[in-house]
mmCIF file of C-alpha atoms in Angstrom:
data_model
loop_
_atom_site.group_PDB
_atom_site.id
_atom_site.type_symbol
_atom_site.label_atom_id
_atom_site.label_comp_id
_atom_site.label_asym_id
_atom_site.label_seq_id
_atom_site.Cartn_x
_atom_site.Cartn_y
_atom_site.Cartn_z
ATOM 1 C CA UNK R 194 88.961 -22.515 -33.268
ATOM 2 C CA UNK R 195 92.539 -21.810 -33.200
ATOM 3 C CA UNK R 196 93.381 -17.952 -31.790
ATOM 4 C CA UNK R 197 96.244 -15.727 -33.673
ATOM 5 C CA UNK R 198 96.812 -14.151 -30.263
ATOM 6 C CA UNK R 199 100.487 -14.535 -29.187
ATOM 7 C CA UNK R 200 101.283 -15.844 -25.821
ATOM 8 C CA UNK R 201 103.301 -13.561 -23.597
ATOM 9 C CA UNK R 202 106.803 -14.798 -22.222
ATOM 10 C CA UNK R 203 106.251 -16.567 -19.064
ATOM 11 C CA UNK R 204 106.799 -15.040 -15.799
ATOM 12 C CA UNK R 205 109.215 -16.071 -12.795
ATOM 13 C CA UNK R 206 107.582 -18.121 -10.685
ATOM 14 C CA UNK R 207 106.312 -16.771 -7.486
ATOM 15 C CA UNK R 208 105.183 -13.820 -6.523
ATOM 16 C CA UNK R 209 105.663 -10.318 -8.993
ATOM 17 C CA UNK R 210 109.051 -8.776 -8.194
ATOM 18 C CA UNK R 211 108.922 -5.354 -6.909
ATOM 19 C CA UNK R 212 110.849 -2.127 -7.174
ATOM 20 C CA UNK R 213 110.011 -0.262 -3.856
ATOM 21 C CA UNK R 214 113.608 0.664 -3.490
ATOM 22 C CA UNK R 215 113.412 3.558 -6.519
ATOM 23 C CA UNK R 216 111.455 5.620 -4.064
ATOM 24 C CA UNK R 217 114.461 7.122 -1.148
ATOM 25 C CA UNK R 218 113.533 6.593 2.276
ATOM 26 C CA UNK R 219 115.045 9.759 3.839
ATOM 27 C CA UNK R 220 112.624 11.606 6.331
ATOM 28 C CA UNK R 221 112.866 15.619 6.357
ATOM 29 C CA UNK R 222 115.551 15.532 9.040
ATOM 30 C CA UNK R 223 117.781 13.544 6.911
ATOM 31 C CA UNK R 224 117.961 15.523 4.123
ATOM 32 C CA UNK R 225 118.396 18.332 6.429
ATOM 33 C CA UNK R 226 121.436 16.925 8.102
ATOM 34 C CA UNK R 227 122.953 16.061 4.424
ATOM 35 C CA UNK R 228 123.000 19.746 3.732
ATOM 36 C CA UNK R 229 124.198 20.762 6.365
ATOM 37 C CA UNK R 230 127.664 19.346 5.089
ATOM 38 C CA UNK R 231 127.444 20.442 2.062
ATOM 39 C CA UNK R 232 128.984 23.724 0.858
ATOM 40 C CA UNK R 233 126.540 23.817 -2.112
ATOM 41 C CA UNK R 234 123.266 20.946 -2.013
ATOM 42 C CA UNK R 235 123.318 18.951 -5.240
ATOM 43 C CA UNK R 236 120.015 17.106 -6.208
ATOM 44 C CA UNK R 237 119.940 14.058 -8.685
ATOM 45 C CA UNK R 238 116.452 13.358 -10.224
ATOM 46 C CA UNK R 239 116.306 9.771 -12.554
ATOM 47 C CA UNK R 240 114.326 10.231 -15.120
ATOM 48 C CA UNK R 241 112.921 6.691 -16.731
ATOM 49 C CA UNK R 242 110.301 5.912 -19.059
ATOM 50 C CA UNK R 243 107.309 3.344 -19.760
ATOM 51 C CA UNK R 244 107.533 1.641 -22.689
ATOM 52 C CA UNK R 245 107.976 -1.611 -24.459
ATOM 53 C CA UNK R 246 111.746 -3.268 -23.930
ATOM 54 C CA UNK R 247 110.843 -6.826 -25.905
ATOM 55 C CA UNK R 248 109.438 -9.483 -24.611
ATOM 56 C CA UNK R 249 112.214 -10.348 -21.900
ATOM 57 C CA UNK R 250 112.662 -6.746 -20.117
ATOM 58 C CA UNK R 251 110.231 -4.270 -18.295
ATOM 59 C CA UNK R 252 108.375 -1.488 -19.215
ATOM 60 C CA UNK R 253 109.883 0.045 -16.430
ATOM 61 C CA UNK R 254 113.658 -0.706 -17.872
ATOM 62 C CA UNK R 255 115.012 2.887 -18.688
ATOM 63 C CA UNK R 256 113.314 4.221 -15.478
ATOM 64 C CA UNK R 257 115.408 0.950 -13.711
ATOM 65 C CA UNK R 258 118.663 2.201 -15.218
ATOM 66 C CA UNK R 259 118.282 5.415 -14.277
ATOM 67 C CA UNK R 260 117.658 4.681 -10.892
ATOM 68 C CA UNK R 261 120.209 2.302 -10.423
ATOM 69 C CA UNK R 262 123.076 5.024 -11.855
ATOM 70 C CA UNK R 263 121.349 7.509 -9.514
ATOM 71 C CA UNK R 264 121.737 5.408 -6.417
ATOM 72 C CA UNK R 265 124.928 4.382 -7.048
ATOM 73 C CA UNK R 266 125.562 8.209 -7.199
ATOM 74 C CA UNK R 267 123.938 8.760 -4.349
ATOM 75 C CA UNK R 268 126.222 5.895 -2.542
ATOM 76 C CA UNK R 269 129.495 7.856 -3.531
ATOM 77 C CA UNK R 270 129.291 11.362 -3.974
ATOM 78 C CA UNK R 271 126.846 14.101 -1.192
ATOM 79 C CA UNK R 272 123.777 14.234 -3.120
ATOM 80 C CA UNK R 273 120.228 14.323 -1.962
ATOM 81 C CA UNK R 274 118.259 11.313 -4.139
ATOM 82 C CA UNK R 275 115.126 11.937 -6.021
ATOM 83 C CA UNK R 276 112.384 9.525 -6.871
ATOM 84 C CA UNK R 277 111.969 8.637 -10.868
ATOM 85 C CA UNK R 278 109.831 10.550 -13.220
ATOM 86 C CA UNK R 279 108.716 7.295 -14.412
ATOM 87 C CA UNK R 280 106.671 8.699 -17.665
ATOM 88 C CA UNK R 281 108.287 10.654 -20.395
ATOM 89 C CA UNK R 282 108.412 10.734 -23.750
ATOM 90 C CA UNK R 283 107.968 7.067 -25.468
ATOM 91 C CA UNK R 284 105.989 8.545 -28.642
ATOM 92 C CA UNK R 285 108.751 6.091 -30.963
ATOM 93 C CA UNK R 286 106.924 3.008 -29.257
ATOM 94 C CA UNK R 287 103.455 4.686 -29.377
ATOM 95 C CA UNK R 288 101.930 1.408 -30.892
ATOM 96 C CA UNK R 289 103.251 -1.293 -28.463
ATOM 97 C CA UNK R 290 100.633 -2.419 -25.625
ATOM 98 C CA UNK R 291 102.407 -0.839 -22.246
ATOM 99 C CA UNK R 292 103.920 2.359 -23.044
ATOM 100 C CA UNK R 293 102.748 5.434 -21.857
ATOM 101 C CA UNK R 294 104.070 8.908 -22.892
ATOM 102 C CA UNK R 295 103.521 12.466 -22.119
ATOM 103 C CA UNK R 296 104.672 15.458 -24.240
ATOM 104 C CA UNK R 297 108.178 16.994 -24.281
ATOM 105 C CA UNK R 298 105.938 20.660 -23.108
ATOM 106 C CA UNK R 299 104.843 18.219 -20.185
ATOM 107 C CA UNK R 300 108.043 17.121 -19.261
ATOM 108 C CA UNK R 301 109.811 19.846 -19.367
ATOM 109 C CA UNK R 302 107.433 21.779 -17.563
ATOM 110 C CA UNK R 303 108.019 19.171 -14.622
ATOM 111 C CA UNK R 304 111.436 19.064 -14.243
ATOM 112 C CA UNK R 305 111.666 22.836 -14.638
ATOM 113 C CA UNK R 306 108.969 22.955 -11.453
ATOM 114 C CA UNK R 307 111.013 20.452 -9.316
ATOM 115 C CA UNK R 308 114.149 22.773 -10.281
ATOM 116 C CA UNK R 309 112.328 25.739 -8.897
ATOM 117 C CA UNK R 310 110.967 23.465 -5.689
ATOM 118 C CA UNK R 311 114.251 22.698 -4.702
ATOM 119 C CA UNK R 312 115.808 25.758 -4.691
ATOM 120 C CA UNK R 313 113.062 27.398 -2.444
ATOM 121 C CA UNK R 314 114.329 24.660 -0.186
ATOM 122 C CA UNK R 315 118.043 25.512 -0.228
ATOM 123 C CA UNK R 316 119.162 23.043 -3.113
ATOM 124 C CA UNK R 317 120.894 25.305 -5.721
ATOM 125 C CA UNK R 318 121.942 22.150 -8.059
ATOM 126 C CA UNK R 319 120.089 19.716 -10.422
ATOM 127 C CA UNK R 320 121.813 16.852 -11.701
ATOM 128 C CA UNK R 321 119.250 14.779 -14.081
ATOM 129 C CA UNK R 322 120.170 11.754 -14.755
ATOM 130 C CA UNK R 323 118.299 10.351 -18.435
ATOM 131 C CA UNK R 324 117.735 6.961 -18.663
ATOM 132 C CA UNK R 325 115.768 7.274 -22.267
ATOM 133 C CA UNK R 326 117.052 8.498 -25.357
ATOM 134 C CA UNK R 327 113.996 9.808 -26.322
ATOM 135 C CA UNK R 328 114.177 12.407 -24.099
ATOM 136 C CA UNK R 329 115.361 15.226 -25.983
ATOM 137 C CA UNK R 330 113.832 17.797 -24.426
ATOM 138 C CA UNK R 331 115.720 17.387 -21.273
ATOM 139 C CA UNK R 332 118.812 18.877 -23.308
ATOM 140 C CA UNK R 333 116.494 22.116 -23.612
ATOM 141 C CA UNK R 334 116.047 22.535 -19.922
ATOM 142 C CA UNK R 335 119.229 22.424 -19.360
ATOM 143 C CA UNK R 336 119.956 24.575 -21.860
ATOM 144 C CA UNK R 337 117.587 27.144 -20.819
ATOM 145 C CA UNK R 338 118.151 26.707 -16.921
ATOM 146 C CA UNK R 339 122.024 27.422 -17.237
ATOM 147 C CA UNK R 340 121.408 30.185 -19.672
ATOM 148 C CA UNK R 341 118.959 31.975 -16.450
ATOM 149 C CA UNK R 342 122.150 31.584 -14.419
ATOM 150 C CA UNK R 343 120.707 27.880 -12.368
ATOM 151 C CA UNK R 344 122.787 24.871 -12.195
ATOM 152 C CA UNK R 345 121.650 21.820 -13.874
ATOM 153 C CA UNK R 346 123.393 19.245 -16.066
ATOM 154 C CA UNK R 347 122.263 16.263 -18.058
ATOM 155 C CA UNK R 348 123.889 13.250 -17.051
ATOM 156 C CA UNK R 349 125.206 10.620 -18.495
ATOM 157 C CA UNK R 350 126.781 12.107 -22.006
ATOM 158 C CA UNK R 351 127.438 10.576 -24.974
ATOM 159 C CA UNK R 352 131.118 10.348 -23.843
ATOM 160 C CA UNK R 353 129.951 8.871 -20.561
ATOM 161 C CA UNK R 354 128.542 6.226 -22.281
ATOM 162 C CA UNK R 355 131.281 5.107 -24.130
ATOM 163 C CA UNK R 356 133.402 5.273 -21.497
ATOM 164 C CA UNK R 357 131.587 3.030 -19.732
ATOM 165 C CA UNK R 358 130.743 0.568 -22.184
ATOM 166 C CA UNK R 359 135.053 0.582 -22.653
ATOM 167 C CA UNK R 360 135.454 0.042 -19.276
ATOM 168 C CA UNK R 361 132.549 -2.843 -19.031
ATOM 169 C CA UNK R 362 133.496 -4.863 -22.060
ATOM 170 C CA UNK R 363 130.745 -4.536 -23.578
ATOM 171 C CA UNK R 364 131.010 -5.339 -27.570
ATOM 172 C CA UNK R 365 127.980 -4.087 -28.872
ATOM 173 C CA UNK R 366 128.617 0.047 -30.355
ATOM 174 C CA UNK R 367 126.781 2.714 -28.693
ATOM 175 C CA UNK R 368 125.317 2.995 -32.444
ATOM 176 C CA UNK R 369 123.694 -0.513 -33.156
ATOM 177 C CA UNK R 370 122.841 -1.140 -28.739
ATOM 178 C CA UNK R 371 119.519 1.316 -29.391
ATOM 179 C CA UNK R 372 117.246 -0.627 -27.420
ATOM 180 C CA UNK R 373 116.737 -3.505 -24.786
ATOM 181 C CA UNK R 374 120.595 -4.464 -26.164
ATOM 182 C CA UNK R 375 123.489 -5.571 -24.570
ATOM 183 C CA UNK R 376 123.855 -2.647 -22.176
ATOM 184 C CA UNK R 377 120.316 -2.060 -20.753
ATOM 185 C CA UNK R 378 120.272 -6.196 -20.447
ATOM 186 C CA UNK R 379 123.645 -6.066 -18.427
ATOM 187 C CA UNK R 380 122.706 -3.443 -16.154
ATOM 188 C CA UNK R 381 119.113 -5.759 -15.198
ATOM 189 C CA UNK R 382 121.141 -8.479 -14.828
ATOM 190 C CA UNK R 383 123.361 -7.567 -12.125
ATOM 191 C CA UNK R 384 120.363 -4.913 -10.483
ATOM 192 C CA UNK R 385 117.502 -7.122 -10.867
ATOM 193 C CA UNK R 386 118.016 -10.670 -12.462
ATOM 194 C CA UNK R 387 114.589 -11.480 -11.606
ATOM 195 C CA UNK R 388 112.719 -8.612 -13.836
ATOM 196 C CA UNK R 389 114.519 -10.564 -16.762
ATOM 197 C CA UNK R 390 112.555 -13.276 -18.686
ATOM 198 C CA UNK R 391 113.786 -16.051 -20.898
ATOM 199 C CA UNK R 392 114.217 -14.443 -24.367
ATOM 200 C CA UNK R 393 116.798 -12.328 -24.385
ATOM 201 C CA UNK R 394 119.557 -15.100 -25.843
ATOM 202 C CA UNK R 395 117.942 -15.374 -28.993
ATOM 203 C CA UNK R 396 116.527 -11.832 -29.697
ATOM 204 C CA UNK R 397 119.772 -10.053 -31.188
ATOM 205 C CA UNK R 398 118.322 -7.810 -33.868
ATOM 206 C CA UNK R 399 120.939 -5.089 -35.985
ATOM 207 C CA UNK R 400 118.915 -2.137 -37.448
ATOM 208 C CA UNK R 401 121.902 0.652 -37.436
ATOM 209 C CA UNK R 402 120.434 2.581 -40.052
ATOM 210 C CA UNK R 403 117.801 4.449 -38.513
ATOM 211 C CA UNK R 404 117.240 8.081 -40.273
ATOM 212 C CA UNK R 405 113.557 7.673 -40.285
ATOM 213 C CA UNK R 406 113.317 7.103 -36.710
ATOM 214 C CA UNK R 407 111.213 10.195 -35.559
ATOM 215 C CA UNK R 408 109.375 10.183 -38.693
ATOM 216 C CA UNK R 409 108.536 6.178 -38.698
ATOM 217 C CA UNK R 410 109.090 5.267 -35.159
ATOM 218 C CA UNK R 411 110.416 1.505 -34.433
ATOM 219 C CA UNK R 412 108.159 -0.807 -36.037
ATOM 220 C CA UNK R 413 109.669 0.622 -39.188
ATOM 221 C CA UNK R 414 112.477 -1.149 -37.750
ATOM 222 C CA UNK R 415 111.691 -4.261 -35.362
ATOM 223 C CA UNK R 416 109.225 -6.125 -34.976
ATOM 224 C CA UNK R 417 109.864 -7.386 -31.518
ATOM 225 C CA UNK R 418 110.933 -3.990 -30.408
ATOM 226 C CA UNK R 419 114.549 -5.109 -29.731
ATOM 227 C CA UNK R 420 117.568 -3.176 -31.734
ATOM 228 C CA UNK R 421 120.812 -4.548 -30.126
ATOM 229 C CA UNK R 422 122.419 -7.560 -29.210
ATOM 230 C CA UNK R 423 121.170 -8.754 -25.882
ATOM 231 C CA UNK R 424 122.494 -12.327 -26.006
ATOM 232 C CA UNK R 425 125.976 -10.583 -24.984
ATOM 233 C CA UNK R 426 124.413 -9.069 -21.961
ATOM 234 C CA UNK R 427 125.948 -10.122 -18.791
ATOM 235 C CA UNK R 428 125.781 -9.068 -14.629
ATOM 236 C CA UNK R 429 129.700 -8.716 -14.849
ATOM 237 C CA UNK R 430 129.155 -6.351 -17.676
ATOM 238 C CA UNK R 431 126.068 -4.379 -15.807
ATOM 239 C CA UNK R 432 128.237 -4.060 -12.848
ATOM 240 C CA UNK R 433 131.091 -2.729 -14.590
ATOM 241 C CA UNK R 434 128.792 -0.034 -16.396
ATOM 242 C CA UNK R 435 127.988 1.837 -13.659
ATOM 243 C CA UNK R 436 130.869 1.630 -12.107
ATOM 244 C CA UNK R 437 132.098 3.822 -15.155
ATOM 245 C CA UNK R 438 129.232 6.206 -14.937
ATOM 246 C CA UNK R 439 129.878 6.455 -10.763
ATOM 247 C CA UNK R 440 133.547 7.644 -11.904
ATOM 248 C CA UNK R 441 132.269 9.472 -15.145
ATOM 249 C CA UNK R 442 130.196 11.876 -12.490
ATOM 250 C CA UNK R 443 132.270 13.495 -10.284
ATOM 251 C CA UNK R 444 132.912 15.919 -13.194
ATOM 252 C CA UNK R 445 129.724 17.235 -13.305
ATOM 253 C CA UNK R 446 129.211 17.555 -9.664
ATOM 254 C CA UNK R 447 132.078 19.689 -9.543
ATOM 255 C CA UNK R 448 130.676 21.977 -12.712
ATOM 256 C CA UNK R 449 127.715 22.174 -10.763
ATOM 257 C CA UNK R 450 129.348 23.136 -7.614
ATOM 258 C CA UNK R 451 131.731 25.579 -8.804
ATOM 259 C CA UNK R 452 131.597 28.989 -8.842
ATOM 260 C CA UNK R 453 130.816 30.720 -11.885
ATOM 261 C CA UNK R 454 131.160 29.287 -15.173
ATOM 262 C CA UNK R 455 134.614 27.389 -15.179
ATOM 263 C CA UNK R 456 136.719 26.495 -18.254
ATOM 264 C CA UNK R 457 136.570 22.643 -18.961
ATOM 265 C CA UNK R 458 140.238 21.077 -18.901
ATOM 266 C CA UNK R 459 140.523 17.906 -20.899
ATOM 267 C CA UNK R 460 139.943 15.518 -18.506
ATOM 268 C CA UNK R 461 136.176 17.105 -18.365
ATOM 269 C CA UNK R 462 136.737 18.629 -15.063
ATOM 270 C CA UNK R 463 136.624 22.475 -14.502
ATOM 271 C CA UNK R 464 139.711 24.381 -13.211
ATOM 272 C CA UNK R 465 140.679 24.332 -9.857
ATOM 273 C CA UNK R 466 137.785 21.981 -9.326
ATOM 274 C CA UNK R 467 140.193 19.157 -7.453
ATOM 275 C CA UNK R 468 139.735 20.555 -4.090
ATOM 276 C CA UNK R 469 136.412 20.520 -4.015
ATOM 277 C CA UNK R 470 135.624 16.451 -4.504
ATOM 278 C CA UNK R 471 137.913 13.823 -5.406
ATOM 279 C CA UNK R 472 138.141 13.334 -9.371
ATOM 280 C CA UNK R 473 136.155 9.982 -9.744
ATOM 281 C CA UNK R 474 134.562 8.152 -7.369
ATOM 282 C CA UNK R 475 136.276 4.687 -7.933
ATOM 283 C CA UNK R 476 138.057 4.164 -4.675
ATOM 284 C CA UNK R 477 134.815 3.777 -3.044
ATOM 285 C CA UNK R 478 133.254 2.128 -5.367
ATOM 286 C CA UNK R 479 135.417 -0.896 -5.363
ATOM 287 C CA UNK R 480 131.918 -3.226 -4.773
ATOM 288 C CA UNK R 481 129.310 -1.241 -7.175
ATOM 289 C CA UNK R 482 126.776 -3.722 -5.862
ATOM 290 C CA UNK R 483 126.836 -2.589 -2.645
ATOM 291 C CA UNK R 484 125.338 0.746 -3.612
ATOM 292 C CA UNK R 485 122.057 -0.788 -3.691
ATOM 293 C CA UNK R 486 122.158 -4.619 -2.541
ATOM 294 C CA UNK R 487 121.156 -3.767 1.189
ATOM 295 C CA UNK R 488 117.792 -5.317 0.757
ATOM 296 C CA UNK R 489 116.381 -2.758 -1.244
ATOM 297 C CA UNK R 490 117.760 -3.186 -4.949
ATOM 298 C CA UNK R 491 118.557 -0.574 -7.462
ATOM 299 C CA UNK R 492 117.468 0.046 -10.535
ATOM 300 C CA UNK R 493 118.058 -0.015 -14.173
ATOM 301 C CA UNK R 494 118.019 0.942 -18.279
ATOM 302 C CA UNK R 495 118.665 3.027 -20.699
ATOM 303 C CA UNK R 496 117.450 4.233 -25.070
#
């Protein structure tokens, strides 16, 4: 009796990789020491997902990406590092076995709560860093946070993007890389090679029309739950990505820093901003592996 049940892509061999390293290991006193040094304490909090990336990358992937642009952050600029909200909202990938949501009135609620948490413990600033595009809400906060007179940014932008997918090389248009594409699969490469299965050469799928997206979700679109070109994913490529986010940041930790509400110059920085942090964190970030390849690795993913 033969079974229609498809067999799922095999794993490494050995024992299940972990990723202990997205949860910081500062004690109390650390993070009070950090502050101490800092005019104004700056918090970054990754926020991931759990949902289906194809058969070749983790459900974890967009909290991974996250993560691994958060540490590498954390490596080159005085933050204090958050663990992941690891669930948000995956309601596009509702049918696929694996992914979990919660509501955008749930999520928002809980990074508005950890906003309010941290200030009652002297940390003025929230930097989130989104590793799903689904995540709209997240824009709202924000939105409504600034508006009450808090600091908080979203992080990366659009524009980040871009500019790091020009500085990495990578081929693929922010438009048609949607999901488990060439970015998110360069980024697991170089963070964790061994959360990525066999697969991922052969699975390039090009859906760039996609108006019916909240309305249909993805299976109106792929069947395999891929939209992107992973075959061009590389570590070199991963590496070089968040480099350019790393460099992309140090403009918003110097909005969230300043006083006030500063004009934006064109560079993206506000005025009279330079003597607060160095414009771009690239000079120390000459090795982006070594941000998170001290035994306890990084992170990674992002739509």
């Amino acid at each position: 009796m033969s079974s229609s049940v498809s067999q799922p892509t095999p794993a490494p061999e050995g024992p299940l990789p972990t990723v202990s390293a997205l949860v910081p290991a500062d004690t109390t006193e650390d993070v009070r020491a950090r502050g101490a040094d800092m005019a104004r304490q700056v918090a970054v909090l990754p926020v991931g997902s759990l949902e289906q990336h194809g058969p070749y990358l983790p459900l974890a992937t967009d909290t991974l990406v996250a993560c691994a642009i958060a540490r590498e952050i954390a490596a080159a600029y005085p933050v204090h590092l958050l663990p992941p909200v690891t669930i948000s909202c995956s309601h596009e990938h509702a049918t696929w076995p694996g992914t979990v949501s919660i509501s955008a009135v749930t999520l928002h609620a809980v990074v508005r709560d950890i906003a309010a948490s941290l200030r009652r413990s002297g940390v003025e600033a929230l930097v989130v860093v989104n590793g799903h595009g689904g995540n709209y809400v997240l824009g709202n906060v924000v939105q409504e946070s600034t508006a009450e007179g808090h600091r908080m940014a979203l992080f990366p932008a659009m524009e980040d993007w871009e500019a790091a997918r020009e500085r990495a090389g990578v081929e693929t248009t922010l438009l048609s890389d949607m999901h488990a594409g060439e970015i998110e699969t360069s980024i697991l490469l170089h963070c964790h090679p061994e959360l990525v299965r066999p697969g991922y050469e052969s699975a390039d799928l090009r859906a760039d029309d996609r108006r019916h997206l909240l309305s249909l979700g993805m299976p109106a679109y792929t069947d395999s739950g891929v939209i992107g070109r992973p075959s061009l994913g590389s570590a070199a490529k991963g590496k070089e990505l968040l480099a350019g986010f790393v460099e992309s940041f140090g403009a918003y930790f110097s909005v969230v820093t300043s006083d006030g509400f500063p004009k934006v110059t064109s560079d993206g920085f506000p005025r009279g901003a330079s003597d607060g942090f160095p414009r771009g964190a690239s000079d120390g970030f000459s090795d982006a592996s070594d941000g998170f390849s001290d035994g306890s690795e990084g992170a990674v993913a992002s739509s």
